[in-house]
Short mmCIF file of N, CA, C and O in Angstrom, two decimals:
data_model
loop_
_atom_site.label_atom_id
_atom_site.label_comp_id
_atom_site.label_asym_id
_atom_site.label_seq_id
_atom_site.Cartn_x
_atom_site.Cartn_y
_atom_site.Cartn_z
N MET B 1 20.83 -8.94 13.51
CA MET B 1 19.58 -9.45 13.06
C MET B 1 18.87 -8.24 11.91
O MET B 1 19.03 -7.08 12.20
N MET B 2 17.97 -8.71 11.28
CA MET B 2 17.13 -7.91 10.45
C MET B 2 15.75 -8.51 10.13
O MET B 2 15.42 -9.71 10.20
N LEU B 3 15.05 -7.65 10.06
CA LEU B 3 13.52 -8.02 9.59
C LEU B 3 13.51 -8.74 8.32
O LEU B 3 13.77 -8.24 7.16
N ARG B 4 12.91 -9.89 8.17
CA ARG B 4 12.90 -10.64 7.18
C ARG B 4 11.28 -10.27 6.42
O ARG B 4 10.30 -10.08 6.92
N ASP B 5 11.36 -10.70 5.10
CA ASP B 5 10.27 -10.62 4.24
C ASP B 5 9.28 -11.91 4.74
O ASP B 5 9.87 -12.70 5.02
N PRO B 6 7.97 -11.72 4.53
CA PRO B 6 7.12 -12.75 4.79
C PRO B 6 7.17 -13.85 4.13
O PRO B 6 6.48 -14.88 4.45
N PHE B 7 7.40 -13.74 2.78
CA PHE B 7 7.15 -14.67 1.96
C PHE B 7 8.64 -15.34 1.20
O PHE B 7 8.73 -16.39 0.63
N VAL B 8 9.46 -14.58 1.56
CA VAL B 8 10.93 -14.97 1.07
C VAL B 8 11.94 -14.81 1.90
O VAL B 8 11.98 -14.11 2.95
N ASP B 9 12.97 -15.56 2.08
CA ASP B 9 14.03 -15.46 3.05
C ASP B 9 14.81 -14.42 2.68
O ASP B 9 16.23 -14.53 2.20
N GLU B 10 14.58 -13.25 2.78
CA GLU B 10 15.45 -11.88 2.42
C GLU B 10 15.12 -10.99 3.41
O GLU B 10 14.06 -11.00 3.88
N GLU B 11 15.85 -9.92 3.31
CA GLU B 11 15.77 -8.89 4.27
C GLU B 11 14.34 -8.10 3.74
O GLU B 11 14.29 -7.76 2.45
N PHE B 12 13.47 -7.39 4.57
CA PHE B 12 12.38 -6.76 4.26
C PHE B 12 12.48 -5.54 3.60
O PHE B 12 13.22 -4.45 4.39
N GLU B 13 11.97 -5.07 2.41
CA GLU B 13 12.27 -3.89 1.81
C GLU B 13 10.98 -3.31 1.76
O GLU B 13 9.76 -3.89 1.17
N PRO B 14 10.68 -2.03 2.49
CA PRO B 14 9.26 -1.61 2.67
C PRO B 14 8.76 -0.88 1.28
O PRO B 14 9.05 0.44 1.42
N ASP B 15 8.71 -1.65 0.31
CA ASP B 15 8.40 -0.91 -0.86
C ASP B 15 6.47 -0.51 -0.80
O ASP B 15 5.96 -1.16 -0.32
N LEU B 16 6.40 0.53 -1.47
CA LEU B 16 4.90 1.31 -1.39
C LEU B 16 4.27 0.43 -2.31
O LEU B 16 2.91 0.53 -1.83
N MET B 17 4.45 -0.48 -2.79
CA MET B 17 3.47 -1.55 -3.78
C MET B 17 2.77 -2.40 -2.69
O MET B 17 1.70 -2.89 -3.06
N TRP B 18 3.26 -2.69 -1.58
CA TRP B 18 2.48 -3.24 -0.52
C TRP B 18 1.19 -2.76 -0.49
O TRP B 18 0.02 -3.53 -0.12
N PHE B 19 1.11 -1.34 -0.49
CA PHE B 19 -0.02 -0.49 0.03
C PHE B 19 -1.19 -0.79 -1.47
O PHE B 19 -2.15 -0.58 -1.31
N ILE B 20 -0.73 -0.80 -2.52
CA ILE B 20 -1.42 -0.77 -3.81
C ILE B 20 -1.51 -2.21 -4.29
O ILE B 20 -2.49 -2.28 -5.20
N GLY B 21 -0.82 -3.24 -4.09
CA GLY B 21 -0.68 -4.42 -4.75
C GLY B 21 -1.78 -5.30 -4.80
O GLY B 21 -2.43 -5.90 -5.58
N ALA B 22 -2.87 -4.82 -3.63
CA ALA B 22 -4.12 -5.53 -3.45
C ALA B 22 -5.10 -5.35 -4.52
O ALA B 22 -5.85 -5.84 -4.79
N PHE B 23 -4.88 -4.43 -5.47
CA PHE B 23 -5.68 -3.93 -6.44
C PHE B 23 -5.30 -4.39 -7.82
O PHE B 23 -5.92 -4.17 -8.88
N ASN B 24 -4.26 -5.16 -7.75
CA ASN B 24 -3.84 -5.76 -9.16
C ASN B 24 -4.74 -7.06 -9.20
O ASN B 24 -5.05 -8.04 -8.51
N VAL B 25 -5.44 -6.88 -10.35
CA VAL B 25 -6.50 -8.08 -10.81
C VAL B 25 -6.19 -9.05 -11.77
O VAL B 25 -7.07 -9.83 -12.29
N TYR B 26 -4.90 -8.89 -12.00
CA TYR B 26 -4.30 -9.90 -13.37
C TYR B 26 -4.78 -11.19 -12.98
O TYR B 26 -4.44 -11.54 -11.83
N ASP B 27 -5.34 -12.04 -13.80
CA ASP B 27 -5.53 -13.48 -13.63
C ASP B 27 -6.83 -13.65 -12.48
O ASP B 27 -6.82 -14.64 -12.11
N ARG B 28 -7.15 -12.33 -11.98
CA ARG B 28 -8.04 -12.46 -10.95
C ARG B 28 -9.48 -11.62 -11.33
O ARG B 28 -10.26 -11.13 -10.65
N GLU B 29 -9.62 -11.37 -12.61
CA GLU B 29 -10.54 -10.28 -13.23
C GLU B 29 -11.88 -10.75 -12.81
O GLU B 29 -13.16 -10.06 -12.46
N GLU B 30 -12.51 -12.13 -12.67
CA GLU B 30 -13.66 -12.72 -12.38
C GLU B 30 -14.10 -12.92 -10.90
O GLU B 30 -14.85 -12.78 -10.61
N THR B 31 -12.84 -12.42 -10.36
CA THR B 31 -13.25 -12.40 -8.68
C THR B 31 -12.60 -11.05 -7.99
O THR B 31 -13.79 -10.33 -8.22
N ARG B 32 -11.33 -10.97 -7.99
CA ARG B 32 -11.09 -9.50 -7.43
C ARG B 32 -11.43 -8.29 -8.08
O ARG B 32 -11.80 -7.54 -7.91
N GLY B 33 -11.37 -8.74 -9.62
CA GLY B 33 -11.85 -7.42 -10.60
C GLY B 33 -13.17 -7.22 -10.38
O GLY B 33 -13.46 -5.99 -10.57
N ILE B 34 -14.19 -8.17 -10.20
CA ILE B 34 -15.52 -7.67 -10.19
C ILE B 34 -15.81 -7.10 -8.83
O ILE B 34 -16.43 -6.08 -8.76
N GLU B 35 -15.20 -7.66 -7.83
CA GLU B 35 -15.32 -7.05 -6.47
C GLU B 35 -14.98 -5.67 -6.71
O GLU B 35 -15.52 -4.62 -5.71
N LEU B 36 -13.93 -5.17 -7.23
CA LEU B 36 -13.14 -3.86 -6.96
C LEU B 36 -13.68 -2.88 -7.90
O LEU B 36 -13.75 -1.61 -8.00
N GLU B 37 -14.25 -3.51 -9.19
CA GLU B 37 -14.82 -2.53 -10.21
C GLU B 37 -15.98 -1.46 -9.60
O GLU B 37 -16.11 -0.56 -10.43
N VAL B 38 -16.44 -1.89 -8.69
CA VAL B 38 -17.62 -0.97 -8.21
C VAL B 38 -16.84 0.23 -7.58
O VAL B 38 -17.78 1.23 -7.38
N TYR B 39 -15.71 0.23 -7.27
CA TYR B 39 -15.24 1.34 -6.56
C TYR B 39 -14.37 2.34 -7.47
O TYR B 39 -13.85 1.80 -8.31
N ASP B 40 -14.59 3.82 -7.31
CA ASP B 40 -13.83 4.79 -7.79
C ASP B 40 -12.70 5.02 -7.03
O ASP B 40 -13.00 5.92 -6.14
N PRO B 41 -11.59 5.04 -7.44
CA PRO B 41 -10.47 5.34 -6.69
C PRO B 41 -10.19 6.79 -6.39
O PRO B 41 -9.40 7.57 -5.56
N ASN B 42 -10.91 7.32 -7.68
CA ASN B 42 -10.78 9.19 -7.26
C ASN B 42 -11.90 9.41 -6.33
O ASN B 42 -11.51 10.68 -5.89
N ASP B 43 -12.78 8.83 -6.00
CA ASP B 43 -13.95 9.09 -5.15
C ASP B 43 -13.35 8.91 -3.64
O ASP B 43 -13.04 7.79 -3.03
N LYS B 44 -13.66 10.18 -2.85
CA LYS B 44 -12.88 10.08 -1.61
C LYS B 44 -13.79 9.14 -0.60
O LYS B 44 -13.03 8.34 0.31
N SER B 45 -14.72 8.76 -0.72
CA SER B 45 -15.76 7.81 0.02
C SER B 45 -15.23 6.55 0.01
O SER B 45 -14.86 5.54 0.51
N ASP B 46 -14.92 5.84 -1.63
CA ASP B 46 -14.91 4.95 -2.10
C ASP B 46 -13.30 4.58 -1.86
O ASP B 46 -13.03 3.46 -1.45
N ARG B 47 -12.58 5.82 -1.80
CA ARG B 47 -11.10 5.52 -1.39
C ARG B 47 -10.67 4.71 -0.25
O ARG B 47 -10.07 3.86 0.12
N ALA B 48 -11.67 5.70 0.76
CA ALA B 48 -11.50 5.12 2.32
C ALA B 48 -11.83 3.85 2.38
O ALA B 48 -11.07 3.17 3.10
N GLU B 49 -12.98 3.40 1.59
CA GLU B 49 -13.36 1.87 1.65
C GLU B 49 -12.29 0.70 1.20
O GLU B 49 -11.88 -0.33 1.55
N LEU B 50 -11.47 1.31 -0.04
CA LEU B 50 -10.45 0.62 -0.56
C LEU B 50 -9.33 0.37 0.20
O LEU B 50 -8.74 -0.74 0.37
N ILE B 51 -9.12 1.68 0.84
CA ILE B 51 -7.86 1.54 1.76
C ILE B 51 -8.00 0.96 2.82
O ILE B 51 -7.27 -0.16 3.56
N LYS B 52 -9.16 0.85 3.39
CA LYS B 52 -9.43 0.33 4.88
C LYS B 52 -9.61 -1.34 4.50
O LYS B 52 -9.11 -2.18 5.26
N GLY B 53 -10.26 -1.75 3.50
CA GLY B 53 -10.37 -3.15 3.26
C GLY B 53 -9.36 -3.71 2.30
O GLY B 53 -9.31 -4.95 2.42
N TYR B 54 -8.63 -3.03 1.74
CA TYR B 54 -7.38 -3.89 0.91
C TYR B 54 -5.96 -3.29 1.31
O TYR B 54 -5.18 -3.95 1.50
N SER B 55 -5.83 -2.16 1.22
CA SER B 55 -4.62 -1.69 1.28
C SER B 55 -3.83 -1.72 2.76
O SER B 55 -2.54 -2.13 2.80
N LEU B 56 -4.74 -1.71 3.72
CA LEU B 56 -4.09 -2.06 4.92
C LEU B 56 -4.45 -3.23 5.62
O LEU B 56 -4.20 -3.59 6.75
N ASN B 57 -5.04 -4.16 4.72
CA ASN B 57 -5.50 -5.36 5.31
C ASN B 57 -4.49 -6.35 4.72
O ASN B 57 -4.55 -7.32 3.97
N LEU B 58 -3.34 -6.22 5.29
CA LEU B 58 -2.13 -6.97 5.44
C LEU B 58 -1.95 -7.71 6.59
O LEU B 58 -1.05 -7.89 7.26
N GLY B 59 -2.69 -9.21 6.62
CA GLY B 59 -2.55 -10.04 7.85
C GLY B 59 -1.06 -10.66 7.94
O GLY B 59 -0.89 -11.05 8.79
N CYS B 60 -0.54 -10.62 6.56
CA CYS B 60 0.82 -11.52 6.45
C CYS B 60 1.87 -10.57 7.08
O CYS B 60 3.00 -11.26 7.37
N LEU B 61 1.67 -9.26 7.44
CA LEU B 61 2.59 -8.28 8.13
C LEU B 61 2.62 -8.28 9.48
O LEU B 61 1.41 -8.29 9.79
N SER B 62 3.78 -8.38 9.91
CA SER B 62 3.74 -7.94 11.54
C SER B 62 3.77 -6.54 11.88
O SER B 62 3.85 -5.64 10.99
N TYR B 63 3.67 -6.44 13.29
CA TYR B 63 3.55 -4.73 13.40
C TYR B 63 4.82 -4.07 13.21
O TYR B 63 5.16 -2.89 12.81
N ARG B 64 5.95 -4.71 13.30
CA ARG B 64 7.37 -4.07 12.80
C ARG B 64 7.34 -4.00 11.38
O ARG B 64 7.76 -2.82 10.87
N HIS B 65 6.86 -4.92 10.23
CA HIS B 65 6.71 -4.48 8.73
C HIS B 65 5.81 -3.28 8.63
O HIS B 65 6.37 -2.35 7.89
N LYS B 66 4.86 -3.19 9.35
CA LYS B 66 3.92 -1.82 9.25
C LYS B 66 4.58 -0.84 9.64
O LYS B 66 4.37 0.22 9.01
N LEU B 67 5.25 -0.57 10.49
CA LEU B 67 6.10 0.57 11.04
C LEU B 67 6.89 0.82 9.76
O LEU B 67 6.99 1.91 9.51
N LEU B 68 7.95 -0.10 9.32
CA LEU B 68 8.72 0.18 8.16
C LEU B 68 8.03 0.80 6.91
O LEU B 68 8.42 1.83 6.34
N LEU B 69 7.03 0.17 6.72
CA LEU B 69 6.00 0.62 5.64
C LEU B 69 5.36 2.17 5.65
O LEU B 69 5.52 2.84 4.86
N VAL B 70 5.06 2.47 6.89
CA VAL B 70 4.40 3.89 7.27
C VAL B 70 5.62 4.61 7.12
O VAL B 70 5.43 5.70 6.71
N GLU B 71 6.90 4.37 7.90
CA GLU B 71 8.04 5.11 7.66
C GLU B 71 8.32 5.43 6.07
O GLU B 71 8.78 6.77 5.97
N ALA B 72 8.50 4.42 5.61
CA ALA B 72 8.80 4.53 4.19
C ALA B 72 7.85 5.46 3.26
O ALA B 72 8.04 6.70 2.64
N LEU B 73 6.61 5.61 3.96
CA LEU B 73 5.47 6.20 2.96
C LEU B 73 5.56 7.45 3.43
O LEU B 73 5.56 8.22 2.60
N ALA B 74 5.77 8.03 4.69
CA ALA B 74 5.92 9.24 5.14
C ALA B 74 7.27 9.72 4.39
O ALA B 74 7.19 10.96 4.01
N GLU B 75 8.14 9.17 4.16
CA GLU B 75 9.65 9.55 3.72
C GLU B 75 9.18 10.13 2.34
O GLU B 75 9.68 11.08 1.83
N LYS B 76 8.38 9.14 1.44
CA LYS B 76 8.08 9.67 0.09
C LYS B 76 7.03 10.80 -0.17
O LYS B 76 7.33 11.70 -0.93
N LEU B 77 6.26 10.70 0.97
CA LEU B 77 5.28 11.93 0.93
C LEU B 77 5.82 13.25 1.29
O LEU B 77 5.59 14.29 0.97
N SER B 78 7.23 13.03 2.09
CA SER B 78 8.12 14.38 2.24
C SER B 78 8.45 15.10 1.05
O SER B 78 8.93 16.01 1.07
N GLU B 79 8.69 13.91 0.10
CA GLU B 79 9.36 14.40 -1.13
C GLU B 79 8.40 15.17 -2.31
O GLU B 79 7.80 14.34 -2.64
N GLU B 80 8.78 16.33 -2.46
CA GLU B 80 7.63 17.16 -3.24
C GLU B 80 7.81 16.92 -4.41
O GLU B 80 6.64 16.79 -5.20
N ASP B 81 8.68 16.26 -5.11
CA ASP B 81 8.90 15.77 -6.64
C ASP B 81 8.63 14.17 -6.78
O ASP B 81 8.67 13.67 -7.81
N TYR B 82 8.32 13.48 -5.73
CA TYR B 82 8.28 11.95 -5.79
C TYR B 82 7.12 11.58 -6.89
O TYR B 82 5.94 12.44 -6.65
N ASP B 83 7.13 10.72 -7.93
CA ASP B 83 6.53 10.43 -8.66
C ASP B 83 5.44 9.36 -8.02
O ASP B 83 5.74 8.14 -8.43
N PHE B 84 4.24 9.72 -7.52
CA PHE B 84 3.49 8.52 -7.12
C PHE B 84 2.51 8.01 -8.11
O PHE B 84 2.23 6.96 -8.25
N GLN B 85 2.34 8.55 -9.35
CA GLN B 85 2.01 7.89 -10.52
C GLN B 85 2.53 6.69 -11.09
O GLN B 85 2.04 5.74 -11.47
N ALA B 86 3.87 6.98 -10.94
CA ALA B 86 4.63 5.72 -11.33
C ALA B 86 4.37 4.35 -10.62
O ALA B 86 4.61 3.49 -11.22
N LEU B 87 3.87 4.40 -9.28
CA LEU B 87 3.59 3.25 -8.88
C LEU B 87 2.45 2.52 -9.33
O LEU B 87 2.12 1.43 -9.45
N PHE B 88 1.55 3.51 -10.18
CA PHE B 88 0.12 2.75 -10.81
C PHE B 88 0.53 2.61 -12.03
O PHE B 88 -0.26 1.89 -12.99
N ASP B 89 1.75 2.86 -12.78
CA ASP B 89 2.15 2.56 -13.95
C ASP B 89 2.35 1.18 -14.16
O ASP B 89 3.15 0.61 -13.68
N ILE B 90 1.73 0.42 -15.24
CA ILE B 90 2.01 -1.14 -15.49
C ILE B 90 2.68 -1.01 -16.80
O ILE B 90 2.04 -0.75 -17.89
N ASP B 91 3.75 -1.59 -16.77
CA ASP B 91 4.45 -1.94 -18.38
C ASP B 91 3.64 -3.11 -19.00
O ASP B 91 3.19 -3.93 -18.36
N GLU B 92 3.39 -3.04 -20.12
CA GLU B 92 2.64 -3.71 -21.01
C GLU B 92 3.39 -5.16 -20.88
O GLU B 92 2.62 -6.30 -21.02
N ARG B 93 4.61 -5.44 -20.36
CA ARG B 93 4.99 -6.86 -20.42
C ARG B 93 4.98 -7.26 -18.94
O ARG B 93 5.30 -8.59 -18.87
N GLU B 94 4.45 -6.60 -18.07
CA GLU B 94 4.20 -6.91 -16.65
C GLU B 94 2.87 -7.90 -16.53
O GLU B 94 1.91 -7.74 -17.45
N ALA B 95 2.74 -8.86 -15.70
CA ALA B 95 1.58 -9.70 -15.44
C ALA B 95 0.92 -8.85 -14.45
O ALA B 95 0.95 -9.29 -13.27
N ALA B 96 0.16 -7.75 -14.75
CA ALA B 96 -0.72 -6.90 -13.71
C ALA B 96 -1.63 -6.17 -14.54
O ALA B 96 -1.52 -5.83 -15.69
N SER B 97 -2.49 -5.96 -14.03
CA SER B 97 -3.65 -5.11 -14.36
C SER B 97 -4.48 -4.57 -13.45
O SER B 97 -4.44 -5.01 -12.28
N TRP B 98 -5.08 -3.14 -13.33
CA TRP B 98 -5.99 -2.77 -12.46
C TRP B 98 -7.60 -2.78 -12.84
O TRP B 98 -8.03 -3.13 -13.78
N PRO B 99 -8.37 -2.82 -11.92
CA PRO B 99 -9.78 -3.19 -12.07
C PRO B 99 -10.60 -2.26 -13.06
O PRO B 99 -11.37 -2.88 -13.68
N ARG B 100 -10.01 -1.10 -12.84
CA ARG B 100 -10.96 0.08 -14.08
C ARG B 100 -9.90 0.95 -14.45
O ARG B 100 -8.75 1.15 -14.20
N GLY B 101 -10.36 1.73 -15.41
CA GLY B 101 -9.48 2.61 -16.13
C GLY B 101 -8.80 3.63 -15.25
O GLY B 101 -7.76 4.17 -15.51
N GLU B 102 -9.61 4.13 -14.32
CA GLU B 102 -9.25 5.22 -13.32
C GLU B 102 -8.19 5.10 -12.77
O GLU B 102 -7.32 5.79 -12.43
N TRP B 103 -7.77 3.63 -12.66
CA TRP B 103 -6.62 3.29 -11.65
C TRP B 103 -5.15 3.71 -12.34
O TRP B 103 -4.01 3.84 -11.88
N TYR B 104 -5.34 3.78 -13.84
CA TYR B 104 -4.05 4.06 -14.50
C TYR B 104 -3.58 5.29 -14.65
O TYR B 104 -2.45 5.57 -14.72
N GLU B 105 -4.89 6.10 -14.36
CA GLU B 105 -4.22 7.66 -14.51
C GLU B 105 -5.30 8.32 -13.23
O GLU B 105 -6.18 9.00 -13.66
N LEU B 106 -5.08 8.20 -11.97
CA LEU B 106 -5.57 8.86 -11.09
C LEU B 106 -5.55 10.14 -10.88
O LEU B 106 -4.47 10.67 -11.62
N ASP B 107 -6.73 10.88 -10.38
CA ASP B 107 -6.65 12.23 -10.63
C ASP B 107 -5.66 12.68 -9.69
O ASP B 107 -4.85 13.75 -10.16
N ASP B 108 -5.21 11.96 -8.87
CA ASP B 108 -4.16 12.72 -7.56
C ASP B 108 -3.52 11.44 -6.95
O ASP B 108 -3.93 11.15 -5.87
N PRO B 109 -2.41 10.72 -7.36
CA PRO B 109 -2.03 9.70 -6.90
C PRO B 109 -1.37 10.12 -5.55
O PRO B 109 -1.23 9.00 -4.70
N ARG B 110 -0.89 10.92 -5.28
CA ARG B 110 -0.18 11.37 -4.11
C ARG B 110 -1.19 11.52 -3.01
O ARG B 110 -1.02 11.04 -2.04
N GLU B 111 -2.48 12.10 -3.28
CA GLU B 111 -3.46 12.08 -2.46
C GLU B 111 -3.78 10.82 -2.19
O GLU B 111 -4.43 10.39 -0.81
N PHE B 112 -3.85 9.81 -2.96
CA PHE B 112 -4.32 8.23 -2.45
C PHE B 112 -3.51 7.81 -1.61
O PHE B 112 -3.88 7.28 -0.44
N LEU B 113 -2.19 8.09 -1.78
CA LEU B 113 -1.24 7.46 -0.73
C LEU B 113 -1.30 8.34 0.30
O LEU B 113 -1.13 7.83 1.60
N GLN B 114 -1.60 9.63 0.62
CA GLN B 114 -1.63 10.43 1.54
C GLN B 114 -2.63 10.03 2.49
O GLN B 114 -2.73 9.83 3.73
N ASP B 115 -4.12 9.67 1.60
CA ASP B 115 -5.12 8.84 2.51
C ASP B 115 -4.78 7.42 3.07
O ASP B 115 -5.07 7.26 4.32
N VAL B 116 -3.57 6.55 2.61
CA VAL B 116 -3.27 5.35 2.83
C VAL B 116 -2.62 5.68 4.12
O VAL B 116 -2.62 5.11 5.40
N TYR B 117 -1.87 6.84 4.12
CA TYR B 117 -0.83 7.23 5.22
C TYR B 117 -1.80 7.53 6.62
O TYR B 117 -1.60 7.26 7.54
N SER B 118 -2.74 8.34 6.29
CA SER B 118 -3.71 8.77 7.43
C SER B 118 -4.39 7.68 8.00
O SER B 118 -4.47 7.60 9.11
N TRP B 119 -5.24 6.95 7.03
CA TRP B 119 -5.70 5.72 7.48
C TRP B 119 -4.77 4.78 8.26
O TRP B 119 -5.14 4.14 9.38
N ALA B 120 -3.53 4.44 7.90
CA ALA B 120 -2.79 3.67 8.49
C ALA B 120 -2.23 3.94 9.96
O ALA B 120 -2.11 3.34 10.78
N GLN B 121 -2.16 5.39 10.23
CA GLN B 121 -2.05 5.87 11.52
C GLN B 121 -2.96 5.71 12.21
O GLN B 121 -2.85 5.52 13.74
N GLU B 122 -4.34 5.73 12.07
CA GLU B 122 -5.36 5.42 12.83
C GLU B 122 -5.74 3.94 12.96
O GLU B 122 -5.84 3.38 14.05
N ILE B 123 -5.70 3.05 11.80
CA ILE B 123 -5.95 1.61 11.98
C ILE B 123 -5.05 0.86 12.58
O ILE B 123 -5.23 -0.14 13.32
N TRP B 124 -3.81 1.09 12.14
CA TRP B 124 -2.37 0.53 12.63
C TRP B 124 -1.68 1.33 13.95
O TRP B 124 -0.79 0.94 14.47
N ARG B 125 -2.57 2.25 14.60
CA ARG B 125 -2.11 2.82 15.70
C ARG B 125 -1.39 2.00 16.80
O ARG B 125 -0.04 2.20 17.07
N ASP B 126 -1.91 1.17 17.21
CA ASP B 126 -1.35 0.29 17.97
C ASP B 126 -0.29 -0.53 17.93
O ASP B 126 0.84 -0.88 18.46
N ASP B 127 -0.29 -1.12 16.47
CA ASP B 127 0.84 -1.59 15.90
C ASP B 127 2.19 -0.74 15.83
O ASP B 127 3.07 -1.15 16.18
N LEU B 128 1.84 0.21 15.35
CA LEU B 128 2.86 1.17 15.36
C LEU B 128 3.39 1.81 16.53
O LEU B 128 4.64 1.80 16.56
N LEU B 129 2.67 1.80 17.73
CA LEU B 129 3.29 2.33 18.67
C LEU B 129 4.09 1.16 19.51
O LEU B 129 5.16 1.26 19.86
N LYS B 130 3.51 -0.23 19.14
CA LYS B 130 4.27 -1.31 19.77
C LYS B 130 5.81 -1.48 19.32
O LYS B 130 6.65 -1.53 19.78
N ALA B 131 5.79 -1.28 17.78
CA ALA B 131 6.99 -1.46 17.16
C ALA B 131 7.79 -0.29 17.51
O ALA B 131 9.11 -0.27 17.61
N LYS B 132 7.36 1.22 17.53
CA LYS B 132 8.14 2.28 18.01
C LYS B 132 9.05 2.19 19.24
O LYS B 132 10.05 2.80 19.49
N LEU B 133 8.39 1.36 20.13
CA LEU B 133 8.82 1.04 21.38
C LEU B 133 9.94 0.06 21.62
O LEU B 133 10.63 -0.04 22.74
N GLU B 134 10.18 -0.60 20.35
CA GLU B 134 10.81 -1.70 20.42
C GLU B 134 12.47 -1.17 20.14
O GLU B 134 12.80 -0.28 19.25
N ASP B 135 13.54 -2.00 20.38
CA ASP B 135 14.92 -1.36 19.98
C ASP B 135 15.18 -2.15 18.54
O ASP B 135 14.91 -3.74 18.62
N ARG B 136 15.02 -1.43 17.53
CA ARG B 136 15.35 -2.36 16.36
C ARG B 136 16.39 -3.28 16.21
O ARG B 136 16.45 -3.81 15.06
N ALA B 137 17.33 -2.88 16.90
CA ALA B 137 18.52 -3.64 16.67
C ALA B 137 18.49 -5.59 16.79
O ALA B 137 18.76 -6.37 16.96
N THR B 138 17.08 -5.59 17.40
CA THR B 138 16.63 -6.80 18.19
C THR B 138 15.74 -7.47 17.13
O THR B 138 15.31 -8.46 16.92
N TRP B 139 15.48 -6.77 15.89
CA TRP B 139 14.69 -7.17 14.83
C TRP B 139 15.32 -8.17 13.93
O TRP B 139 15.15 -8.86 13.30
#
């Protein structure tokens, strides 16, 4: 058995884009873009609101998916040379855009994802514990 992706019939890959994809406003500039442009992702207080309201608001994911995502994030955070800015880089050929200029060059993209990790530990605590207590072979 293996954990399936909630949208396609494939094995779930715990990609860190799950945590920042909610900020992609491409083709939603008039809705999500306006909603998000009031936040500065470099401001600690704004960032907490963004993370709690968007990054971790993944209702489509089960507690098992959440555990795998948090573990993948912990692994990347443990790598001193992991390029977190690359997550925010958008190729001009991609159908993607961020709500404000700051998103393209965050002051500290590692810190942003570190905050995601910290908030996930708190907000998803029960889900993470439930998943940790299970035998993954049954997933």
